[in-house]
Tab-separated table of C-alpha atoms and ligand atoms in Angstrom:
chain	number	residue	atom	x	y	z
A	208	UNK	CA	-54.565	-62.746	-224.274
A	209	UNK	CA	-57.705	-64.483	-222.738
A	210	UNK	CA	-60.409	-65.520	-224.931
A	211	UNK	CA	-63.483	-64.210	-223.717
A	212	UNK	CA	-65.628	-67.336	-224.389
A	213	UNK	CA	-62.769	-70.218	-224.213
A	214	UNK	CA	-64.722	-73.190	-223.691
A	215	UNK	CA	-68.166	-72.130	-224.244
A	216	UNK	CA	-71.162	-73.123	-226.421
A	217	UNK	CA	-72.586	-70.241	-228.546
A	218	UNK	CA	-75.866	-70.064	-230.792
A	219	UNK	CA	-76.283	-67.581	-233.567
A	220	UNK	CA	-79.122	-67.400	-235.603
A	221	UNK	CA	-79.100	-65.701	-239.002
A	222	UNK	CA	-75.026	-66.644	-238.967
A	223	UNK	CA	-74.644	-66.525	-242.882
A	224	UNK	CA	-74.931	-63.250	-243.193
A	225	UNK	CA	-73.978	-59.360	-241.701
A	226	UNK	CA	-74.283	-58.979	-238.044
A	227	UNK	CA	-75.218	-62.720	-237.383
A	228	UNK	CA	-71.408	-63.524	-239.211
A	229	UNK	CA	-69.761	-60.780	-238.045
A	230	UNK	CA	-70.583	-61.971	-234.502
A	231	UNK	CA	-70.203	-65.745	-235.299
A	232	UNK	CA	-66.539	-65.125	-236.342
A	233	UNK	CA	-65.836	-62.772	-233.298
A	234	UNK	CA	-67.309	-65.876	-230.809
A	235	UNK	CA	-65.158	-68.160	-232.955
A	236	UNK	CA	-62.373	-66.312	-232.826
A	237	UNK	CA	-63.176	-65.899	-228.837
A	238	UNK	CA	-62.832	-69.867	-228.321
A	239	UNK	CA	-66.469	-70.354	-228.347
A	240	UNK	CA	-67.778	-73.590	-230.319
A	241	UNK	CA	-70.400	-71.964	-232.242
A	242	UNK	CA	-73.799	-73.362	-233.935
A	243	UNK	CA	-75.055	-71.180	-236.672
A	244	UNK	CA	-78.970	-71.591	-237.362
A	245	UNK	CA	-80.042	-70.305	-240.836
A	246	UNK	CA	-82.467	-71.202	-243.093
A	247	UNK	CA	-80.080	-70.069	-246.058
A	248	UNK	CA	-77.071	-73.036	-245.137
A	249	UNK	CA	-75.082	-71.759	-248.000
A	250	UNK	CA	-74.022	-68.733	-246.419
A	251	UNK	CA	-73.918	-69.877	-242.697
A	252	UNK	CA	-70.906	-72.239	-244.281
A	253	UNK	CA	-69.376	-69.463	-245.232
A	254	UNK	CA	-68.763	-68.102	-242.104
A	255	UNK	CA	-67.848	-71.881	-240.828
A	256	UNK	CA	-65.020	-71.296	-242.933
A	257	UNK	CA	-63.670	-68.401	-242.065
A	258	UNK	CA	-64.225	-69.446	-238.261
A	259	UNK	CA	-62.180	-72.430	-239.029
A	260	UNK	CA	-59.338	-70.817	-240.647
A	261	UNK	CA	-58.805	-68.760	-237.388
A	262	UNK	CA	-58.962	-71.996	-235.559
A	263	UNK	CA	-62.335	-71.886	-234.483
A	264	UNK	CA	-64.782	-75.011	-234.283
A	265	UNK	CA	-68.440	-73.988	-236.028
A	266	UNK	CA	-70.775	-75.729	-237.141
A	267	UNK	CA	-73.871	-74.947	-239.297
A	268	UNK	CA	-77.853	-76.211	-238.862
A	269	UNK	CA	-80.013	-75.598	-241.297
A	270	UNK	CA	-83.465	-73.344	-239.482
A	271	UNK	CA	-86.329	-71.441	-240.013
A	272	UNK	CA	-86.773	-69.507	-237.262
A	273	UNK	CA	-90.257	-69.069	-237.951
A	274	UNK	CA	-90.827	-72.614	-237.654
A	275	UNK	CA	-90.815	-73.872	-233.952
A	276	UNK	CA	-90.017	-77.215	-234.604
A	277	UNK	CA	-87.160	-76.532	-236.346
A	278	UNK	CA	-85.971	-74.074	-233.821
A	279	UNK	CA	-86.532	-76.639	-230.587
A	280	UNK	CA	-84.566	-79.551	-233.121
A	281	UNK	CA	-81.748	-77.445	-234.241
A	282	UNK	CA	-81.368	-76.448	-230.245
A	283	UNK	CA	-81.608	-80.061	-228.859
A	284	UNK	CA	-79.070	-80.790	-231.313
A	285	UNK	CA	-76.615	-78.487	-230.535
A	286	UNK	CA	-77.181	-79.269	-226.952
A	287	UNK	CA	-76.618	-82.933	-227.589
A	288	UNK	CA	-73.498	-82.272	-230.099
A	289	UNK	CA	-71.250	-79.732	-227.621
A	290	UNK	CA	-72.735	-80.615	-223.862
A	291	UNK	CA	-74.074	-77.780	-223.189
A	292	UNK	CA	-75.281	-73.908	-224.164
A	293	UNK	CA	-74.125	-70.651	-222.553
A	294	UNK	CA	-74.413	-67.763	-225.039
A	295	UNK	CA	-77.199	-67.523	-227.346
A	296	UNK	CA	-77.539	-64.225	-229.708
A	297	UNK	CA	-81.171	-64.468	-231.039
A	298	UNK	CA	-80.822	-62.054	-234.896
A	299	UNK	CA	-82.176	-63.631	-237.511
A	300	UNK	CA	-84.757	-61.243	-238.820
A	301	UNK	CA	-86.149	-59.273	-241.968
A	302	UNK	CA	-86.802	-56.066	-242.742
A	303	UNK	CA	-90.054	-57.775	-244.003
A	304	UNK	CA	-92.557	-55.591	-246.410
A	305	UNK	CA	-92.739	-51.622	-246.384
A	306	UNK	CA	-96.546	-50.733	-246.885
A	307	UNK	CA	-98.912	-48.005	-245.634
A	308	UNK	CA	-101.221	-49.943	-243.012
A	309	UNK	CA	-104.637	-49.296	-244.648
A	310	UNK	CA	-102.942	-51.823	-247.271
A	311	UNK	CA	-100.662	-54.054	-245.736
A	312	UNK	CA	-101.577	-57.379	-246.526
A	313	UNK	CA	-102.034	-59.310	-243.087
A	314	UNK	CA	-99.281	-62.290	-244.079
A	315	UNK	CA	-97.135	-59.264	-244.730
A	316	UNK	CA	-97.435	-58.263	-241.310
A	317	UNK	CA	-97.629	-62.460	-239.654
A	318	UNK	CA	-94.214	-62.769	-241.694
A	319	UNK	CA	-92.425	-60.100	-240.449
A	320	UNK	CA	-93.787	-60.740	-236.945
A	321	UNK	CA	-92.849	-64.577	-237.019
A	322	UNK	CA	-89.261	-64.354	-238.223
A	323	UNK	CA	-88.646	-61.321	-235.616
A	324	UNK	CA	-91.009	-61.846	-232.636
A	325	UNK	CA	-91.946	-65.257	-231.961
A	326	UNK	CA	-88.441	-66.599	-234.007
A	327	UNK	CA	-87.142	-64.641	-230.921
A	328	UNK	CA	-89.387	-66.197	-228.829
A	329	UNK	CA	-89.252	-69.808	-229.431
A	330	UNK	CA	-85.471	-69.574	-229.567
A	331	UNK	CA	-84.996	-68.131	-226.224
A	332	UNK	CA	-87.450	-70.810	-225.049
A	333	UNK	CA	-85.791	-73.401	-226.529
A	334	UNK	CA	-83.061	-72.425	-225.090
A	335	UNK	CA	-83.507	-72.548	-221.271
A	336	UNK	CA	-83.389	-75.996	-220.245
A	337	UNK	CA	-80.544	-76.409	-221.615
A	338	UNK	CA	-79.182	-73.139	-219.884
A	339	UNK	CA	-80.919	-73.180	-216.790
A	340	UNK	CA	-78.598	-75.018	-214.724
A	341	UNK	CA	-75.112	-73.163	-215.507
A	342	UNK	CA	-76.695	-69.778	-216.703
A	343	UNK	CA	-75.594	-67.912	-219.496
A	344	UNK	CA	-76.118	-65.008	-221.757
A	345	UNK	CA	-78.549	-63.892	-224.451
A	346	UNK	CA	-78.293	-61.745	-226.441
A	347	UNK	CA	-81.602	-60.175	-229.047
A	348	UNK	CA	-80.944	-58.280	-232.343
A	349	UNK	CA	-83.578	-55.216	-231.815
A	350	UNK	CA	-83.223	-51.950	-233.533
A	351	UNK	CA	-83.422	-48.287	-233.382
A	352	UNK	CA	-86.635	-48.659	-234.992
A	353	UNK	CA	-89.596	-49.424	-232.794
A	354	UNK	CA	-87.189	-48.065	-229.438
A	355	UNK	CA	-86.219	-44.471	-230.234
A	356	UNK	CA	-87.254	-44.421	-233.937
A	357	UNK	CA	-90.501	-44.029	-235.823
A	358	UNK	CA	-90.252	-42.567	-238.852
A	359	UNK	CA	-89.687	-44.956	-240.882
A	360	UNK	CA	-93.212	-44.710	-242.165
A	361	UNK	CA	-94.131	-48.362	-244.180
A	362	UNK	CA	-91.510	-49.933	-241.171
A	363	UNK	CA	-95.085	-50.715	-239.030
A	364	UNK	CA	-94.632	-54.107	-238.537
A	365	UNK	CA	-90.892	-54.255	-238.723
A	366	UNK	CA	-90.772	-51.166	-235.776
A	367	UNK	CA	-93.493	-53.030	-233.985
A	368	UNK	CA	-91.624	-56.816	-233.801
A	369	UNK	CA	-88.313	-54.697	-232.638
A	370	UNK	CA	-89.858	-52.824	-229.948
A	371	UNK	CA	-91.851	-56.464	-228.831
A	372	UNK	CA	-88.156	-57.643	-228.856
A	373	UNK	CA	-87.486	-55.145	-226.398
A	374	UNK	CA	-90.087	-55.715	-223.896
A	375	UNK	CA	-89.399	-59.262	-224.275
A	376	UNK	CA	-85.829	-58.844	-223.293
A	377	UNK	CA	-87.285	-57.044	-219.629
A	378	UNK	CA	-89.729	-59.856	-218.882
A	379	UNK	CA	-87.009	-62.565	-219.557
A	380	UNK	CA	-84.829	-60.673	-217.726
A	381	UNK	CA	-86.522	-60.657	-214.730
A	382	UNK	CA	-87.636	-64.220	-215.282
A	383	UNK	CA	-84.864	-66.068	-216.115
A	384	UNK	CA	-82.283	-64.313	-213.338
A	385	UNK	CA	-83.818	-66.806	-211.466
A	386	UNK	CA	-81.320	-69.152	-213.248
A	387	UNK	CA	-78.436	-67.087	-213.656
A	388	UNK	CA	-79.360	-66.255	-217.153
A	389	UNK	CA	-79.014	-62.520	-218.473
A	390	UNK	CA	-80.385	-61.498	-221.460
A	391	UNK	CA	-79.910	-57.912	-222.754
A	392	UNK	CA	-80.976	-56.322	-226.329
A	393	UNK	CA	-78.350	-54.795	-228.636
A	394	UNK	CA	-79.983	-51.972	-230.855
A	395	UNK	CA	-78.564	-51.158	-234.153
A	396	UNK	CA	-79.087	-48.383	-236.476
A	397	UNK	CA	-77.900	-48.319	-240.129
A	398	UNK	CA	-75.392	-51.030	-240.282
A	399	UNK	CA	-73.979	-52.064	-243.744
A	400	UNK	CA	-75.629	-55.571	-243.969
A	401	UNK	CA	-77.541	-57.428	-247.211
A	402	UNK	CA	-80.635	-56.685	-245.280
A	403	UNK	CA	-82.070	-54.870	-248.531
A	404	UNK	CA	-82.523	-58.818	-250.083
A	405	UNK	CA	-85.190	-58.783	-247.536
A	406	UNK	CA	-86.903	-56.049	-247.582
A	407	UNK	CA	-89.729	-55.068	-249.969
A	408	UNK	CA	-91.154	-51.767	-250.171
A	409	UNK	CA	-94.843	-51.811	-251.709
A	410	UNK	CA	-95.774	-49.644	-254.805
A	411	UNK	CA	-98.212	-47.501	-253.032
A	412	UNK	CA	-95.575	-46.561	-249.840
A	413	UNK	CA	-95.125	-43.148	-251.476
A	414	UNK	CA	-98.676	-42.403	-250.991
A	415	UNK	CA	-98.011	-42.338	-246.827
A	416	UNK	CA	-94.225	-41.568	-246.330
A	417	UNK	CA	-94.001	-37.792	-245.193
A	418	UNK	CA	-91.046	-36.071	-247.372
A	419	UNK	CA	-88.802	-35.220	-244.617
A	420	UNK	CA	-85.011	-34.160	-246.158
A	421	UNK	CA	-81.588	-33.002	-243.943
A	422	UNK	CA	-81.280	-29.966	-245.935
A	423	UNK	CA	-77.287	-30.272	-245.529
A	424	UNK	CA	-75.586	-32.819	-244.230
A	425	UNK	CA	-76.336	-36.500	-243.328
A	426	UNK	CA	-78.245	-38.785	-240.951
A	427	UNK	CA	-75.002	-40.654	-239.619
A	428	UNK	CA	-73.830	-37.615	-236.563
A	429	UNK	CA	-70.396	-39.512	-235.681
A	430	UNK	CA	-69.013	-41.117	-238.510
A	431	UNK	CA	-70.987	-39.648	-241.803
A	432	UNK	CA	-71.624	-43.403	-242.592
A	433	UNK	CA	-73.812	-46.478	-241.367
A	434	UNK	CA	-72.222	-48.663	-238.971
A	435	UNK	CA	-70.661	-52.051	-239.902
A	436	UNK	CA	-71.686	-55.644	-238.045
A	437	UNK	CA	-68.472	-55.907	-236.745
A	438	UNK	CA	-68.824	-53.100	-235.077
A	439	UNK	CA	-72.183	-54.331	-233.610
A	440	UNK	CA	-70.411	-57.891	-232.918
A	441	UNK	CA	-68.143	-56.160	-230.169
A	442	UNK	CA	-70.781	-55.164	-228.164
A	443	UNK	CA	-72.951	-58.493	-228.476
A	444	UNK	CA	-69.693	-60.096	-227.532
A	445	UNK	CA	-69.489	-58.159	-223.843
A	446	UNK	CA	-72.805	-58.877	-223.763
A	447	UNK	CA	-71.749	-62.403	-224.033
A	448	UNK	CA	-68.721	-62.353	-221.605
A	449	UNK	CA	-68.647	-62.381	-218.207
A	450	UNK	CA	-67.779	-58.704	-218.347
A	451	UNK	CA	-71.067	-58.033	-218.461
A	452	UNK	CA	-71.942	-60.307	-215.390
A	453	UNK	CA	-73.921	-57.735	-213.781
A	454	UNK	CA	-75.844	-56.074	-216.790
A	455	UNK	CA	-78.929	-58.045	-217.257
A	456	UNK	CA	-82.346	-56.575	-219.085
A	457	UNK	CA	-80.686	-54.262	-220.793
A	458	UNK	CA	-80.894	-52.537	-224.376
A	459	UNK	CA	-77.366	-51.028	-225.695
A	460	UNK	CA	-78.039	-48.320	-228.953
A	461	UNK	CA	-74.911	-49.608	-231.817
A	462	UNK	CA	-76.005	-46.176	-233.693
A	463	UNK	CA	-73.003	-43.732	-233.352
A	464	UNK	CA	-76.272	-41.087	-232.247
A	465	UNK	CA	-78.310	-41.769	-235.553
A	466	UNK	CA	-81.207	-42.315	-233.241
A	467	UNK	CA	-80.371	-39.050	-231.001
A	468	UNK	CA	-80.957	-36.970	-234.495
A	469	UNK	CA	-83.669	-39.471	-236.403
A	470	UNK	CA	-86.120	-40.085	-233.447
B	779	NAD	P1	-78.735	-59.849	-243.178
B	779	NAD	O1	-79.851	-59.982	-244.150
B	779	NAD	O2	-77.391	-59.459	-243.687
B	779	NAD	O3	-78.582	-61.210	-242.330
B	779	NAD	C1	-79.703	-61.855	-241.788
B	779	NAD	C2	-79.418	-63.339	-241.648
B	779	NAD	O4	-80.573	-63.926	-241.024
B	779	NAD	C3	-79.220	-64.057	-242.980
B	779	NAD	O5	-78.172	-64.997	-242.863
B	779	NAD	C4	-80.554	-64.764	-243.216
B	779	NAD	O6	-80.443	-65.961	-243.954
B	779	NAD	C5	-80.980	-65.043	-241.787
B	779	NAD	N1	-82.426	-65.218	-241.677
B	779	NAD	C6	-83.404	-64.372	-242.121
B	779	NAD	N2	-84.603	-64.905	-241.877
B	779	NAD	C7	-84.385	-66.088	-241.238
B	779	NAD	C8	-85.229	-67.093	-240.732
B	779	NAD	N3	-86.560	-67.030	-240.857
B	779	NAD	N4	-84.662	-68.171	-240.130
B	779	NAD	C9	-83.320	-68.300	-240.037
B	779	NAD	N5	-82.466	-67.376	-240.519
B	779	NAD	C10	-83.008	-66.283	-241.117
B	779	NAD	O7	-79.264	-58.796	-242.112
B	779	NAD	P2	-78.625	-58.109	-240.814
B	779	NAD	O8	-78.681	-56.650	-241.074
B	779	NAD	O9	-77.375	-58.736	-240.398
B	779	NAD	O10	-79.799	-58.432	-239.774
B	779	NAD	C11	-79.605	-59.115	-238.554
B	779	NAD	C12	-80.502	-58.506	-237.507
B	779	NAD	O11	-80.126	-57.154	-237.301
B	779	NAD	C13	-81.990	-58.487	-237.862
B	779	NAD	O12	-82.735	-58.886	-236.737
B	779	NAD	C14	-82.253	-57.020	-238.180
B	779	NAD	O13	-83.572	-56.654	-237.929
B	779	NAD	C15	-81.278	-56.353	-237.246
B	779	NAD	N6	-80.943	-54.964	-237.590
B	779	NAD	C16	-80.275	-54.694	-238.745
B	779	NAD	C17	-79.958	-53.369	-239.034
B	779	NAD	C18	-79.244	-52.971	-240.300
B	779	NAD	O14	-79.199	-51.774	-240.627
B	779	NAD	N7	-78.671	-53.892	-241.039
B	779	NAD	C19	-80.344	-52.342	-238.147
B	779	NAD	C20	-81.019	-52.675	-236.984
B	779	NAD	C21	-81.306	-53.997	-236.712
């Protein structure tokens, strides 16, 4: 069989772990030389491993995303190490802190924004010149929340960085077609990640969350459970390939209907 992405450059941010690995091993496995950016290099080796013992050439650079410097280095590097960059699947991101608003602490809020929003942002920018000439895909980690859901009460800033992801995918879109660049947003609901590490609900969240309960049954309509990243991986991957050539500004729900019955 073809691979999908034989002879292309891929970045992944937030490789180390969950849907970031899952899809770093899929472009790997796809004949994609893939740069992981994390800012926990442990884990992104990890999945350098595993990429190489399919055969797969990875390579790991350690990045904040919420550092812009770091992001336009790490990008330039990888541009200068493989030649060139065609797919890049902006996901790092945090769950962040879980707080009613009156008492959200404002870094709370500038910490979940700057890992989610402008991470996204300066890593798309960084991006372009080198994709601008040859085009490419990108690909941004969203969510239910902030598109279809919001009631995840605390979940204010993360809802609000995932739906700025979305609008941020449209404008590019339109921008960057231009230059034969798509970039599309894959949405995921519950997956089985370690997400929870980063996420930190405040003592007071009780006071605001409204007790909504299913009665019977469960918030996961086709399969009874959360998703897993590899299942979200498949889709970033068409995304990637030029199967998608035509689908451009874009968001795709990964939430087997969990947004249908939540939202
Ligand atoms: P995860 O915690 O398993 O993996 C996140 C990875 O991103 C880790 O490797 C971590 O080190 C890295 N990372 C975090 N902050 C970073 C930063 N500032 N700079 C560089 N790397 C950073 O989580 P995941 O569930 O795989 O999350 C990936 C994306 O998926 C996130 O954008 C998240 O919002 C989104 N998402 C997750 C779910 C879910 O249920 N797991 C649902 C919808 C959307």
């Amino acid at each position: 069989m073809t691979e999908r992405l034989k002879d292309k450059v891929a970045i992944v941010t937030g490789g180390g772990s969950g849907i970031g690995q899952a899809t770093a091993i899929k472009f790997g496995e796809q004949g994609a030389q893939v740069f992981m950016l994390d800012r926990t290099p442990e884990n992104a080796e990890e999945t350098k491993r595993s990429i190489e013992e399919i055969g797969g050439l990875a390579h790991v650079l350690e990045c904040d995303v919420s550092k812009p410097d770091q992001v336009r280095q790490a990008i330039d590097q990888a541009a200068r190490m493989a030649g060139r960059i065609d797919v890049v699947f902006a996901n790092a991101g945090i769950n962040g802190t879980m707080a009613p608003i009156e008492t959200m602490e404002m870094d709370d809020w500038d910490q979940t924004m700057d890992i989610n929003m402008r991470g996204t942002f300066a890593t798309v920018k960084y991006a372009i010149p080198h994709m601008k000439e040859r085009g490419g895909s990108i690909i941004i980690t969203s969510s239910i929340n902030g598109n279809r859901v919001f009631s995840g009460i605390g979940f204010s800033a993360y809802a609000s960085s995932k739906a700025g992801q979305t609008a941020f995918t449209k404008m590019a879109a339109l921008e960057l077609a231009r230059y034969g660049i798509r970039v599309n947003a894959v949405c995921p609901g519950a997956i089985d990640t370690n997400i929870d590490d980063n996420t930190y609900p405040s003592d007071d969240l009780k006071e605001v969350q409204i007790p909504v309960q299913f009665p019977e049954g469960h918030e996961h309509p086709l399969k009874g459970k959360p998703g897993t990243s590899e299942q979200v991986a498949n889709v970033v991957l068409f995304l990637a390939s030029d199967e998608a050539s035509h689908v451009t500004g874009t968001r795709i729900y990964v939430d087997g209907a969990e947004s249908l019955l939540r939202g």
